[in-house]
Tab-separated table of C-alpha atoms in Angstrom:
chain	number	residue	atom	x	y	z
A	18	MET	CA	25.484	14.218	-14.096
A	19	GLU	CA	27.252	15.865	-11.140
A	20	LEU	CA	26.007	14.718	-7.769
A	21	THR	CA	25.919	18.309	-6.525
A	22	LYS	CA	23.401	19.198	-9.224
A	23	VAL	CA	21.266	16.206	-8.280
A	24	TYR	CA	21.462	17.181	-4.604
A	25	ARG	CA	20.249	20.686	-5.364
A	26	ALA	CA	17.383	19.443	-7.546
A	27	ILE	CA	16.092	16.584	-5.403
A	28	ASP	CA	13.058	17.239	-3.194
A	29	LYS	CA	14.655	17.282	0.259
A	30	PRO	CA	11.456	17.318	2.403
A	31	PHE	CA	10.300	14.215	0.506
A	32	LEU	CA	13.609	12.448	1.112
A	33	VAL	CA	13.942	13.498	4.764
A	34	SER	CA	10.391	12.369	5.596
A	35	LEU	CA	11.067	9.021	3.894
A	36	LEU	CA	14.241	8.449	5.934
A	37	ALA	CA	12.461	9.434	9.163
A	38	ILE	CA	9.608	6.985	8.450
A	39	LEU	CA	12.113	4.202	7.760
A	40	LEU	CA	13.892	4.949	11.039
A	41	MET	CA	10.640	4.880	13.038
A	42	GLY	CA	9.765	1.611	11.340
A	43	ILE	CA	13.046	-0.047	12.317
A	44	ILE	CA	12.698	1.185	15.917
A	45	ALA	CA	9.120	-0.112	16.163
A	46	LEU	CA	10.043	-3.438	14.553
A	47	THR	CA	12.949	-3.903	16.983
A	48	SER	CA	10.652	-3.391	19.950
A	49	ALA	CA	7.829	-5.492	18.487
A	50	ASN	CA	10.065	-8.562	18.265
A	51	ALA	CA	12.161	-8.067	21.394
A	52	THR	CA	10.570	-11.005	23.218
A	53	ILE	CA	10.316	-13.594	20.426
A	54	SER	CA	12.176	-16.867	20.875
A	55	GLY	CA	15.402	-17.361	18.990
A	56	ASP	CA	16.998	-14.304	17.421
A	57	PRO	CA	14.908	-11.241	18.397
A	58	LEU	CA	16.612	-9.234	15.647
A	59	SER	CA	15.840	-11.695	12.848
A	60	TYR	CA	12.988	-9.600	11.438
A	61	VAL	CA	15.013	-6.403	11.798
A	62	LYS	CA	17.955	-7.878	9.898
A	63	ARG	CA	15.729	-9.026	7.050
A	64	GLN	CA	13.969	-5.676	6.965
A	65	LEU	CA	17.314	-3.849	6.790
A	66	LEU	CA	18.344	-6.144	3.955
A	67	ALA	CA	15.111	-5.299	2.102
A	68	ILE	CA	15.749	-1.577	2.670
A	69	ALA	CA	19.322	-1.897	1.371
A	70	LEU	CA	18.061	-3.740	-1.712
A	71	GLY	CA	15.368	-1.082	-2.077
A	72	PHE	CA	17.950	1.697	-2.151
A	73	PHE	CA	19.943	-0.265	-4.733
A	74	ILE	CA	16.826	-0.561	-6.939
A	75	LEU	CA	16.165	3.135	-6.354
A	76	LEU	CA	19.631	4.092	-7.614
A	77	LEU	CA	19.156	1.938	-10.722
A	78	MET	CA	15.633	3.098	-11.545
A	79	VAL	CA	16.081	6.800	-10.866
A	80	ARG	CA	18.649	6.955	-13.674
A	81	VAL	CA	16.006	5.848	-16.180
A	82	ASP	CA	14.004	8.514	-17.988
A	83	TYR	CA	10.503	7.690	-16.782
A	84	SER	CA	8.936	8.998	-20.031
A	85	GLN	CA	10.481	6.062	-21.881
A	86	LEU	CA	8.363	3.642	-19.843
A	87	SER	CA	5.204	4.689	-21.688
A	88	LYS	CA	6.559	3.054	-24.851
A	89	TYR	CA	6.349	-0.348	-23.180
A	90	ASP	CA	2.849	-0.039	-21.709
A	91	ARG	CA	1.547	-3.197	-23.420
A	92	ILE	CA	4.545	-5.246	-22.306
A	93	VAL	CA	4.111	-3.923	-18.767
A	94	TYR	CA	0.414	-4.886	-18.776
A	95	ILE	CA	1.148	-8.388	-20.055
A	96	LEU	CA	3.900	-8.814	-17.442
A	97	THR	CA	1.421	-7.770	-14.755
A	98	LEU	CA	-1.058	-10.436	-15.830
A	99	VAL	CA	1.659	-13.096	-16.134
A	100	LEU	CA	2.812	-12.412	-12.559
A	101	LEU	CA	-0.722	-12.572	-11.176
A	102	VAL	CA	-1.585	-15.758	-13.082
A	103	ALA	CA	1.727	-17.366	-12.078
A	104	VAL	CA	1.017	-16.890	-8.379
A	105	LEU	CA	-2.397	-18.549	-8.789
A	106	VAL	CA	-0.773	-21.551	-10.467
A	107	PHE	CA	2.523	-21.888	-8.609
A	108	GLY	CA	1.941	-19.776	-5.510
A	109	LYS	CA	2.117	-20.846	-1.885
A	110	GLU	CA	-0.721	-20.223	0.534
A	111	VAL	CA	0.031	-18.109	3.596
A	112	ARG	CA	-2.734	-17.200	6.078
A	113	GLY	CA	-5.456	-18.205	3.632
A	114	THR	CA	-4.070	-16.248	0.669
A	115	GLN	CA	-2.256	-17.844	-2.247
A	116	GLY	CA	-0.170	-14.748	-2.870
A	117	TRP	CA	3.468	-15.811	-2.622
A	118	ILE	CA	5.922	-17.436	-4.992
A	119	GLY	CA	8.849	-18.955	-3.163
A	120	VAL	CA	12.091	-20.813	-3.767
A	121	GLY	CA	13.635	-22.089	-0.550
A	122	SER	CA	13.570	-19.324	2.054
A	123	PHE	CA	13.009	-16.641	-0.609
A	124	ARG	CA	9.426	-15.492	-1.067
A	125	LEU	CA	8.011	-12.831	-3.361
A	126	GLN	CA	4.507	-11.381	-3.307
A	127	PRO	CA	3.776	-10.606	-6.980
A	128	ALA	CA	0.689	-8.523	-6.170
A	129	GLU	CA	2.932	-5.911	-4.510
A	130	ILE	CA	5.047	-5.552	-7.660
A	131	ALA	CA	1.897	-5.684	-9.793
A	132	LYS	CA	0.602	-2.505	-8.117
A	133	ILE	CA	3.588	-0.558	-9.456
A	134	LEU	CA	3.297	-2.142	-12.900
A	135	ILE	CA	-0.407	-1.255	-13.040
A	136	ILE	CA	0.441	2.378	-12.268
A	137	VAL	CA	3.120	2.462	-14.991
A	138	GLY	CA	0.811	0.968	-17.619
A	139	PHE	CA	-2.385	2.760	-16.587
A	140	ALA	CA	-0.644	6.153	-16.687
A	141	SER	CA	0.122	5.610	-20.381
A	142	PHE	CA	-3.408	4.286	-20.986
A	143	LEU	CA	-4.941	7.433	-19.493
A	144	GLU	CA	-2.502	9.806	-21.172
A	145	LYS	CA	-3.689	8.583	-24.581
A	146	ARG	CA	-7.281	9.354	-23.545
A	147	GLN	CA	-6.657	12.871	-22.281
A	148	GLY	CA	-9.740	15.017	-22.900
A	149	SER	CA	-11.922	11.976	-23.598
A	150	LEU	CA	-13.040	10.918	-20.125
A	151	GLU	CA	-16.367	12.690	-19.802
A	152	THR	CA	-19.027	10.030	-20.274
A	153	LEU	CA	-19.620	6.565	-18.864
A	154	LYS	CA	-18.783	5.159	-22.291
A	155	ASP	CA	-15.402	6.905	-22.097
A	156	LEU	CA	-14.675	5.463	-18.665
A	157	VAL	CA	-15.634	1.845	-19.398
A	158	PRO	CA	-12.291	1.000	-21.120
A	159	CYS	CA	-10.450	2.367	-18.064
A	160	PHE	CA	-12.453	0.152	-15.720
A	161	LEU	CA	-11.919	-2.876	-17.958
A	162	TYR	CA	-8.167	-2.207	-18.045
A	163	VAL	CA	-7.974	-2.444	-14.248
A	164	LEU	CA	-10.726	-5.062	-13.827
A	165	VAL	CA	-8.615	-7.945	-15.155
A	166	PRO	CA	-5.666	-7.601	-12.720
A	167	PHE	CA	-8.128	-6.652	-9.961
A	168	GLY	CA	-10.032	-9.902	-10.557
A	169	LEU	CA	-6.837	-11.970	-10.519
A	170	ILE	CA	-5.839	-10.394	-7.200
A	171	LEU	CA	-9.262	-11.194	-5.708
A	172	LEU	CA	-8.853	-14.825	-6.763
A	173	GLN	CA	-5.859	-15.223	-4.430
A	174	PRO	CA	-7.927	-13.923	-2.480
A	175	ASP	CA	-6.303	-10.608	-1.484
A	176	VAL	CA	-9.079	-8.096	-0.855
A	177	GLY	CA	-6.740	-5.492	0.635
A	178	THR	CA	-4.464	-5.242	-2.394
A	179	GLY	CA	-7.523	-5.273	-4.640
A	180	LEU	CA	-8.884	-2.225	-2.821
A	181	VAL	CA	-5.522	-0.489	-3.228
A	182	VAL	CA	-5.688	-1.050	-6.989
A	183	LEU	CA	-9.176	0.496	-7.098
A	184	ALA	CA	-8.028	3.514	-5.061
A	185	VAL	CA	-5.067	4.013	-7.403
A	186	MET	CA	-7.329	3.757	-10.446
A	187	LEU	CA	-9.767	6.373	-9.145
A	188	GLY	CA	-7.011	8.775	-8.086
A	189	MET	CA	-5.311	8.593	-11.458
A	190	MET	CA	-8.568	8.911	-13.387
A	191	PHE	CA	-9.554	12.000	-11.415
A	192	VAL	CA	-6.247	13.736	-12.170
A	193	ALA	CA	-6.390	12.606	-15.803
A	194	GLY	CA	-9.573	14.641	-16.210
A	195	ALA	CA	-12.359	12.122	-15.682
A	196	ASN	CA	-15.758	13.661	-14.959
A	197	PRO	CA	-15.670	14.086	-11.126
A	198	LYS	CA	-19.461	13.970	-10.695
A	199	LEU	CA	-19.611	10.739	-12.666
A	200	LEU	CA	-16.754	9.254	-10.636
A	201	ILE	CA	-18.527	10.081	-7.374
A	202	LYS	CA	-21.736	8.458	-8.628
A	203	ILE	CA	-19.809	5.333	-9.635
A	204	ILE	CA	-18.072	5.163	-6.231
A	205	LEU	CA	-21.378	5.525	-4.366
A	206	ALA	CA	-22.990	2.920	-6.601
A	207	GLY	CA	-20.102	0.534	-5.954
A	208	ILE	CA	-20.341	0.979	-2.192
A	209	GLY	CA	-24.092	0.416	-2.391
A	210	LEU	CA	-23.692	-2.784	-4.407
A	211	VAL	CA	-21.122	-4.137	-1.949
A	212	GLY	CA	-23.458	-3.372	0.943
A	213	ILE	CA	-26.379	-5.109	-0.771
A	214	ALA	CA	-24.215	-8.117	-1.630
A	215	LEU	CA	-23.056	-8.480	1.984
A	216	PHE	CA	-26.640	-8.168	3.246
A	217	LEU	CA	-27.895	-10.819	0.823
A	218	HIS	CA	-25.014	-13.123	1.724
A	219	PHE	CA	-25.461	-12.960	5.495
A	220	GLN	CA	-29.277	-12.950	5.365
A	221	PHE	CA	-30.005	-15.314	2.484
A	222	GLY	CA	-26.717	-17.103	1.809
A	223	MET	CA	-26.017	-15.531	-1.569
A	224	TRP	CA	-22.666	-16.776	-2.939
A	225	LEU	CA	-19.675	-14.459	-2.788
A	226	PRO	CA	-16.095	-15.213	-3.946
A	227	LEU	CA	-14.784	-14.977	-0.365
A	228	LYS	CA	-14.879	-17.358	2.568
A	229	ASP	CA	-17.069	-16.514	5.545
A	230	TYR	CA	-14.131	-15.757	7.859
A	231	GLN	CA	-12.749	-13.341	5.259
A	232	LEU	CA	-16.092	-11.585	4.966
A	233	LEU	CA	-16.360	-11.435	8.744
A	234	ARG	CA	-12.948	-9.727	8.906
A	235	LEU	CA	-14.317	-7.005	6.621
A	236	THR	CA	-17.350	-6.305	8.807
A	237	VAL	CA	-16.374	-7.193	12.373
A	238	PHE	CA	-14.658	-3.828	12.967
A	239	LEU	CA	-18.152	-2.374	13.449
A	240	ASN	CA	-18.376	-4.460	16.643
A	241	PRO	CA	-15.297	-6.646	17.234
A	242	TYR	CA	-17.020	-8.439	20.115
A	243	ASN	CA	-19.698	-9.659	17.709
A	244	ASP	CA	-17.455	-12.220	15.999
A	245	GLY	CA	-19.303	-15.308	17.193
A	246	GLN	CA	-16.731	-15.927	19.932
A	247	GLY	CA	-17.225	-12.910	22.155
A	248	GLY	CA	-14.228	-11.059	20.770
A	249	ARG	CA	-11.900	-14.069	20.845
A	250	GLY	CA	-12.246	-14.811	17.143
A	251	VAL	CA	-11.511	-12.513	14.210
A	252	GLY	CA	-12.379	-9.513	16.404
A	253	TRP	CA	-9.440	-10.247	18.720
A	254	ASN	CA	-6.884	-8.361	16.606
A	255	THR	CA	-8.931	-5.166	16.561
A	256	ILE	CA	-9.668	-5.347	20.291
A	257	GLN	CA	-6.018	-5.813	21.247
A	258	SER	CA	-4.946	-3.038	18.896
A	259	LEU	CA	-7.445	-0.658	20.485
A	260	VAL	CA	-6.268	-1.620	23.969
A	261	ALA	CA	-2.629	-1.075	22.962
A	262	ILE	CA	-3.184	2.348	21.412
A	263	GLY	CA	-5.568	3.481	24.143
A	264	SER	CA	-3.194	2.483	26.936
A	265	GLY	CA	-0.296	4.379	25.340
A	266	GLY	CA	-1.639	7.720	26.474
A	267	PHE	CA	0.018	10.910	25.272
A	268	PHE	CA	3.694	10.028	25.704
A	269	GLY	CA	3.502	6.219	25.515
A	270	LYS	CA	4.834	3.531	27.845
A	271	GLY	CA	8.308	3.671	26.346
A	272	LEU	CA	10.115	1.371	23.940
A	273	PHE	CA	10.195	-2.275	25.087
A	274	HIS	CA	7.687	-1.475	27.850
A	275	GLY	CA	4.338	-1.890	26.086
A	276	THR	CA	2.398	-4.650	27.840
A	277	GLN	CA	0.256	-5.574	24.824
A	278	VAL	CA	3.365	-5.714	22.659
A	279	GLN	CA	5.948	-7.294	24.952
A	280	TYR	CA	3.557	-9.913	26.377
A	281	SER	CA	2.387	-10.882	22.874
A	282	PHE	CA	-1.273	-9.976	23.364
A	283	LEU	CA	-1.145	-7.935	20.153
A	284	PRO	CA	-1.227	-10.231	17.093
A	285	GLU	CA	0.658	-9.450	13.872
A	286	ARG	CA	2.497	-6.711	15.725
A	287	HIS	CA	5.371	-6.655	13.225
A	288	THR	CA	3.143	-6.471	10.129
A	289	ASP	CA	-0.539	-5.491	10.060
A	290	PHE	CA	-0.688	-3.885	13.520
A	291	ILE	CA	2.712	-2.256	13.871
A	292	TYR	CA	0.982	1.121	14.210
A	293	ALA	CA	-0.472	-0.170	17.486
A	294	VAL	CA	3.104	-0.825	18.652
A	295	ILE	CA	3.921	2.814	17.973
A	296	GLY	CA	0.701	3.950	19.630
A	297	GLU	CA	1.335	2.001	22.830
A	298	GLU	CA	5.055	2.600	23.231
A	299	MET	CA	5.450	6.068	21.665
A	300	GLY	CA	1.989	7.328	22.568
A	301	PHE	CA	-0.225	9.847	20.835
A	302	LEU	CA	2.831	12.028	20.272
A	303	GLY	CA	4.784	9.385	18.360
A	304	ALA	CA	1.761	8.093	16.470
A	305	SER	CA	0.801	11.623	15.393
A	306	PHE	CA	4.373	12.389	14.389
A	307	LEU	CA	4.369	9.368	12.073
A	308	ILE	CA	1.124	10.552	10.461
A	309	ALA	CA	2.692	14.005	9.992
A	310	LEU	CA	5.689	12.414	8.262
A	311	TYR	CA	3.374	10.565	5.901
A	312	GLY	CA	1.580	13.841	5.277
A	313	VAL	CA	4.838	15.500	4.221
A	314	LEU	CA	5.837	12.526	2.053
A	315	ILE	CA	2.526	12.402	0.184
A	316	TYR	CA	2.137	16.182	-0.033
A	317	ARG	CA	5.597	16.558	-1.570
A	318	ALA	CA	4.836	13.713	-3.979
A	319	VAL	CA	1.713	15.552	-5.138
A	320	GLN	CA	3.753	18.749	-5.570
A	321	ILE	CA	6.261	16.817	-7.681
A	322	ALA	CA	3.392	15.392	-9.732
A	323	TYR	CA	2.018	18.809	-10.610
A	324	SER	CA	5.462	20.169	-11.432
A	325	SER	CA	5.967	17.433	-14.031
A	326	LYS	CA	6.571	18.567	-17.600
A	327	ASP	CA	4.088	16.038	-18.996
A	328	LEU	CA	0.841	14.320	-18.053
A	329	TYR	CA	2.463	10.882	-17.969
A	330	GLY	CA	4.841	11.962	-15.194
A	331	THR	CA	1.981	13.566	-13.286
A	332	LEU	CA	-0.109	10.406	-13.484
A	333	LEU	CA	2.798	8.180	-12.434
A	334	VAL	CA	3.394	10.132	-9.243
A	335	ILE	CA	-0.308	10.546	-8.479
A	336	GLY	CA	-0.664	6.776	-8.777
A	337	ILE	CA	2.150	6.241	-6.277
A	338	ALA	CA	0.790	8.928	-3.918
A	339	SER	CA	-2.714	7.399	-4.115
A	340	MET	CA	-1.260	3.991	-3.271
A	341	TRP	CA	0.581	5.312	-0.212
A	342	LEU	CA	-2.389	7.398	0.932
A	343	PHE	CA	-4.779	4.454	0.819
A	344	HIS	CA	-2.277	2.173	2.576
A	345	VAL	CA	-1.790	4.685	5.393
A	346	PHE	CA	-5.514	5.456	5.710
A	347	GLU	CA	-6.559	1.806	5.725
A	348	ASN	CA	-3.772	0.435	7.937
A	349	ILE	CA	-4.103	3.120	10.608
A	350	GLY	CA	-7.882	2.977	10.262
A	351	MET	CA	-7.996	-0.759	10.983
A	352	SER	CA	-5.596	-0.283	13.915
A	353	ILE	CA	-7.980	2.185	15.586
A	354	GLY	CA	-11.130	0.230	14.721
A	355	MET	CA	-12.356	2.594	12.010
A	356	MET	CA	-11.710	0.402	8.944
A	357	PRO	CA	-11.988	-3.313	8.059
A	358	VAL	CA	-9.021	-5.571	8.781
A	359	THR	CA	-7.614	-6.234	5.316
A	360	GLY	CA	-3.954	-6.995	5.998
A	361	ILE	CA	-2.662	-3.930	4.153
A	362	PRO	CA	0.860	-3.056	5.426
A	363	LEU	CA	1.936	0.379	6.628
A	364	PRO	CA	4.349	1.717	3.949
A	365	PHE	CA	8.058	1.609	4.898
A	366	VAL	CA	7.149	0.528	8.447
A	367	SER	CA	5.458	-2.902	8.399
A	368	TYR	CA	7.721	-5.903	8.005
A	369	GLY	CA	7.719	-7.331	4.492
A	370	GLY	CA	10.333	-7.506	1.757
A	371	SER	CA	8.005	-7.456	-1.258
A	372	ALA	CA	6.088	-4.434	0.015
A	373	MET	CA	9.335	-2.618	0.827
A	374	LEU	CA	10.765	-3.227	-2.642
A	375	ALA	CA	7.523	-2.129	-4.304
A	376	ASN	CA	7.485	1.062	-2.235
A	377	PHE	CA	11.085	1.834	-3.183
A	378	MET	CA	10.167	1.334	-6.831
A	379	GLY	CA	7.494	3.945	-6.215
A	380	VAL	CA	10.058	6.283	-4.645
A	381	ALA	CA	12.287	5.822	-7.699
A	382	LEU	CA	9.470	6.857	-10.050
A	383	VAL	CA	8.651	9.911	-7.928
A	384	LEU	CA	12.268	11.052	-7.806
A	385	SER	CA	12.735	10.360	-11.518
A	386	VAL	CA	9.886	12.770	-12.263
A	387	ASN	CA	11.296	15.210	-9.689
A	388	LEU	CA	14.783	15.245	-11.212
A	389	LYS	CA	13.611	15.474	-14.798
A	390	GLY	CA	11.280	18.309	-13.869
A	391	ASN	CA	14.290	20.171	-12.484
A	392	ARG	CA	16.490	19.104	-15.448
A	393	ALA	CA	18.800	17.114	-13.218
A	394	MET	CA	18.775	13.607	-14.677
A	395	PHE	CA	21.860	11.390	-14.386
């Protein structure tokens, strides 16, 4: 296929917004680690390597006709479970989560790759049930399909990624034609059950499959000073993030001049709370611009989804868009004290090789649907 034809067919706003987000991420990461001991560019170099590998994977995957993936849905599902079981057996624990498989200095987070595999398999699962998603009985198999990998992810325990999987499932089911009223009732019932379970745990000690400090991280955002240590415990991250963003003002303090960032008051500033780096040093203007870029990226993905020639392509892209939307909503939400601290990275911005590769796999699927929809496959 001629490159000129591909250039004409590819969704340029989608691609431009992606490149702009990557650039803002590298700038923020450079500033966030400017004062660390040793090589201050070590994280930046590794992030650039992950981006380069991501583009390589993108070029390989975008050549594949996405519709062929539906033929291997069972293999994809089995591979997903194998990855998630393997990390429970052979994985290494990092910050209380057994979510990494490593050899030497190389580490992979299988749950990140599993999110993409779940989307690929679940899209085929839903396509086969088109027109048969009206009753609770119809929806039960869909919930069971996702429940197994969701449960394995919770066992790590990785609540954040588990929530992403649920958000992806609901987004895909809605577009696949599931009864919207029934979905809303199920969501409200789920939220109610979680609330009751948390109440019973904290009031009467009912057992939950999470440690107390993990549960506290999910609830302390309501009042970060009420963490048992006057804001110096698990509420510290939220407090420092709020101080950083609030002190940034409209234009920000300037790159390498954020006091919360450069004096290391802000924890996890290169991963979970990198949005606070942007908020302090680039201000409301820079932080809002990043949100606008995400808006363009996700909006164009949805447009690509609905221009797909088949339901499978639509569901693939909706799954990816739902994943990005939830990541952005949750990560920015926890940075401004509106959502629980779950450790979900900001797509294409937070430091992390596994997340970057998974996101580029998502980009490849979106562009594959885009190019086939415009009859411009390689």
